PDB file of C-alpha atoms in Angstrom:
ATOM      1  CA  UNK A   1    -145.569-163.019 100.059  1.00 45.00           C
ATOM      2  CA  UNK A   2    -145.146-160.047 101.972  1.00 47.00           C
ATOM      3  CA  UNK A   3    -142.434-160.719 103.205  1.00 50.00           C
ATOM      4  CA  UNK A   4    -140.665-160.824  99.734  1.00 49.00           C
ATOM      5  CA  UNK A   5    -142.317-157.221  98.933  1.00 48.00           C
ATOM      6  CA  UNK A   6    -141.057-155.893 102.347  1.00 48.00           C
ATOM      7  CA  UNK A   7    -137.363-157.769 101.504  1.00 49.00           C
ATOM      8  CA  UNK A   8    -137.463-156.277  98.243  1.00 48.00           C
ATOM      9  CA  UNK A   9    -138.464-152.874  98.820  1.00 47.00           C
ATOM     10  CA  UNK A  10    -136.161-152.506 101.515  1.00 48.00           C
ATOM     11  CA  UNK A  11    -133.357-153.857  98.970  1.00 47.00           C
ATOM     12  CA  UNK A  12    -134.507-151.124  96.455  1.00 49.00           C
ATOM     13  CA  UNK A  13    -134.467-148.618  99.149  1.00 50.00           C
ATOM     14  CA  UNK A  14    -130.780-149.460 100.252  1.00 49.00           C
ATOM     15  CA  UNK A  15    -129.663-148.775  96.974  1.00 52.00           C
ATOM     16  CA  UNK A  16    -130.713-145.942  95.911  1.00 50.00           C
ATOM     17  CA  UNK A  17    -133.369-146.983  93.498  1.00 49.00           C
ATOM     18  CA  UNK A  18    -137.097-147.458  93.508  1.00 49.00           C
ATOM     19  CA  UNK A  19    -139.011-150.418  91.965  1.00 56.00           C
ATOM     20  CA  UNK A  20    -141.202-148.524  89.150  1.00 64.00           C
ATOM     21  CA  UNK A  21    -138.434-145.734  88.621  1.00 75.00           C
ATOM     22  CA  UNK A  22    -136.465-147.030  85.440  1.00 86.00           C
ATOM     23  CA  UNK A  23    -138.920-147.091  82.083  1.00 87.00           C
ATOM     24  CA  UNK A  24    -135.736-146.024  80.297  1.00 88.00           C
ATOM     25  CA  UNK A  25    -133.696-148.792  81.176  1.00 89.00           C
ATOM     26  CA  UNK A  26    -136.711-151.000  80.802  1.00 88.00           C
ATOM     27  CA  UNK A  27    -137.670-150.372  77.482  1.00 88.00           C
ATOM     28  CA  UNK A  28    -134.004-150.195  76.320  1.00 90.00           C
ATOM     29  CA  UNK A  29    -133.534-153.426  77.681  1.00 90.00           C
ATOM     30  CA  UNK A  30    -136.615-154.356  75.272  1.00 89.00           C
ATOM     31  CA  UNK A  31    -134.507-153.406  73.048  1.00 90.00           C
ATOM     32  CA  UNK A  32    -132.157-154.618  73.207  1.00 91.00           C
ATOM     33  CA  UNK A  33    -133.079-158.535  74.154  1.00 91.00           C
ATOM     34  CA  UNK A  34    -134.997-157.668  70.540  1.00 90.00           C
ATOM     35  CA  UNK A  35    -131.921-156.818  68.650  1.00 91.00           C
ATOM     36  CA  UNK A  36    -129.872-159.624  70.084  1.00 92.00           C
ATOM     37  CA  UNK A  37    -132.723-161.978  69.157  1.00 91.00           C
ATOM     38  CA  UNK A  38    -132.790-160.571  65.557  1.00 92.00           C
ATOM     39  CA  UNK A  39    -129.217-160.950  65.296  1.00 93.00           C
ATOM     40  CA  UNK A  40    -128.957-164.425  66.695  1.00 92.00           C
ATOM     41  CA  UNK A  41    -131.385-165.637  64.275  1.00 92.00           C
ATOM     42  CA  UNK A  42    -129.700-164.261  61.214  1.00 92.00           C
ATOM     43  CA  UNK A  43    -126.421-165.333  62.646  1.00 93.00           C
ATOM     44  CA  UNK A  44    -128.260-168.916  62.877  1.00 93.00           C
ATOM     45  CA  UNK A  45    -129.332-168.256  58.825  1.00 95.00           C
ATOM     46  CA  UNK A  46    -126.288-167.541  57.772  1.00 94.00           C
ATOM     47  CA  UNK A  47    -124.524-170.364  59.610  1.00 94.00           C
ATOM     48  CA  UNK A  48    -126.876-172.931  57.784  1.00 95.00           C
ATOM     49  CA  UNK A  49    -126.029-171.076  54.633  1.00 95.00           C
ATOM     50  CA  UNK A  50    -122.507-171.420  55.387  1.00 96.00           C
ATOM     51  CA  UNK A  51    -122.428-175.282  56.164  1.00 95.00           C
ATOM     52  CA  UNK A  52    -124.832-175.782  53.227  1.00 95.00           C
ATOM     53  CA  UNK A  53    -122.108-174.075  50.946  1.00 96.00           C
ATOM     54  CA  UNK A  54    -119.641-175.967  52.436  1.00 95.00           C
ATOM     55  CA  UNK A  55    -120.998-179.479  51.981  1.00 95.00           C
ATOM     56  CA  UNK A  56    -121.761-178.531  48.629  1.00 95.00           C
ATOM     57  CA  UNK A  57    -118.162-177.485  47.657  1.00 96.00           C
ATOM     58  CA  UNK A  58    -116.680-180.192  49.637  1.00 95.00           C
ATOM     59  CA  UNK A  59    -118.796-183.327  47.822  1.00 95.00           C
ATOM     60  CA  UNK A  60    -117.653-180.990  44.355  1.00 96.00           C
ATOM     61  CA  UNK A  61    -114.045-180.613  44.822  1.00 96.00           C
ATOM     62  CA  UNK A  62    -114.365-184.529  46.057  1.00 96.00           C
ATOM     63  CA  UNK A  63    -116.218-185.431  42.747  1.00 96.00           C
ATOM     64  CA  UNK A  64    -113.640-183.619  40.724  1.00 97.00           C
ATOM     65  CA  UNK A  65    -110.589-184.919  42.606  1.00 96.00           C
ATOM     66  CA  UNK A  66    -112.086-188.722  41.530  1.00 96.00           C
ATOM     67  CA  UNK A  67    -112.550-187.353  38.467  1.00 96.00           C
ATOM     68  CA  UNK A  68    -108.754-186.203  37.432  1.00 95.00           C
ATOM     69  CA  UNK A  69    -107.441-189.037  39.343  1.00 95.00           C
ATOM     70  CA  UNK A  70    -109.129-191.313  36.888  1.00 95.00           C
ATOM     71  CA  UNK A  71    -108.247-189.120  33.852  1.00 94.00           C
ATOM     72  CA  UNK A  72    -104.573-189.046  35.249  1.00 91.00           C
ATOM     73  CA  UNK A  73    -104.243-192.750  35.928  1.00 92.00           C
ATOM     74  CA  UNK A  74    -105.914-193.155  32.188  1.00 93.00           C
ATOM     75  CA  UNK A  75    -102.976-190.622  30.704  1.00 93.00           C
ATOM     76  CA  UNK A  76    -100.242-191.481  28.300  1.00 94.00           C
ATOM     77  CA  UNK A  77     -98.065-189.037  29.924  1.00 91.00           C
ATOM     78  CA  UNK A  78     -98.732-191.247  33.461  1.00 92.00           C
ATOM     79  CA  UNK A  79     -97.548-194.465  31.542  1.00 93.00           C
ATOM     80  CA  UNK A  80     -94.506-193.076  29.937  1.00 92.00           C
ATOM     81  CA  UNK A  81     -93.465-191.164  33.176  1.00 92.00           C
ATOM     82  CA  UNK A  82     -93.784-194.569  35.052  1.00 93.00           C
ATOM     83  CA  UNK A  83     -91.810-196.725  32.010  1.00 94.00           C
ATOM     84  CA  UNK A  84     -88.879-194.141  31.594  1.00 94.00           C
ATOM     85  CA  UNK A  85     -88.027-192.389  35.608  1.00 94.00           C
ATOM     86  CA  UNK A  86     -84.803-191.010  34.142  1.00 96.00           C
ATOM     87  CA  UNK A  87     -86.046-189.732  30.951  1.00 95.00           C
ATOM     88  CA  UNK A  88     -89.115-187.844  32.577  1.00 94.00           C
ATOM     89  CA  UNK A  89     -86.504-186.535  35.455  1.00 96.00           C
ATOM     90  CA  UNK A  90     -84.279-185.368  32.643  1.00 96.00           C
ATOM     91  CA  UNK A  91     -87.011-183.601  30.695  1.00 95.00           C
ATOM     92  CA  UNK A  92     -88.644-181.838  33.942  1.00 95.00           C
ATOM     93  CA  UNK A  93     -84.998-180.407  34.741  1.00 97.00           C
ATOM     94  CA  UNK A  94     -84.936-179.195  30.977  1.00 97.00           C
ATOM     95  CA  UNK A  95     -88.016-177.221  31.538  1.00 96.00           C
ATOM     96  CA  UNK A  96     -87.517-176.055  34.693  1.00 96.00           C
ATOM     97  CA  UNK A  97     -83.853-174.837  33.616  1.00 95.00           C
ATOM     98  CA  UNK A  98     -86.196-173.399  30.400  1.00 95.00           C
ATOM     99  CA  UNK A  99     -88.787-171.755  32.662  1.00 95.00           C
ATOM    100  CA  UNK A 100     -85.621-170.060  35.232  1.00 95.00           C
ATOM    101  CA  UNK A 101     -84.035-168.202  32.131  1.00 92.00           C
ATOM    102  CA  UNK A 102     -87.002-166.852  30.742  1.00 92.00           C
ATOM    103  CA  UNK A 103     -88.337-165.246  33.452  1.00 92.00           C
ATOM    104  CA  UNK A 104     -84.960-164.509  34.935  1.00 89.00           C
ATOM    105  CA  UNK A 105     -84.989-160.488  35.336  1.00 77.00           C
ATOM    106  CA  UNK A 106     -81.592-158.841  34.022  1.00 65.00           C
TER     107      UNK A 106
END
């Protein structure tokens, strides 16, 4: 044991500094550990927020993907696209062809 207190003061002394002679740094380090704590926990809040929100929005956008896929496969507009390929291909080039010369800018 007294060995380590010689060791150590004799470290201290080598560099300049004294055992008991930083309260600033001390107490800033306080501090400090105290605001990294704080923000590590609310980091830690809003991370289970986050995932929470997340799960939530995936299992939605999952419900309401089922959801139109089942109104879609249901549709009349689904059947006739599937019983007439050329007519539906004809009458998606009509609109598109529509859609280009209205908002074509002259």
């Amino acid at each position: 044991m007294a060995t380590q207190t010689t060791n150590k003061s004799q470290a201290n002394k080598s560099n300049g500094a004294t055992a008991p002679g930083h309260p600033l740094t001390d107490s800033m380090q306080a501090s400090l550990h105290a605001s990294v704590d704080k923000l590590a926990d609310s980091a830690g809040i809003v991370e289970e927020n986050l995932r929470k929100t997340a799960t939530s929005s995936a299992e939605n956008m999952s419900a309401r993907k089922r959801l139109a896929e089942k109104k879609w496969h249901a549709s009349k507009v689904r059947a006739y696209a599937v019983e007439n390929p050329v007519a539906t291909a004809g009458i998606a080039f009509a609109a598109g062809m529509l859609a280009t010369a209205l908002f074509r800018k002259k």
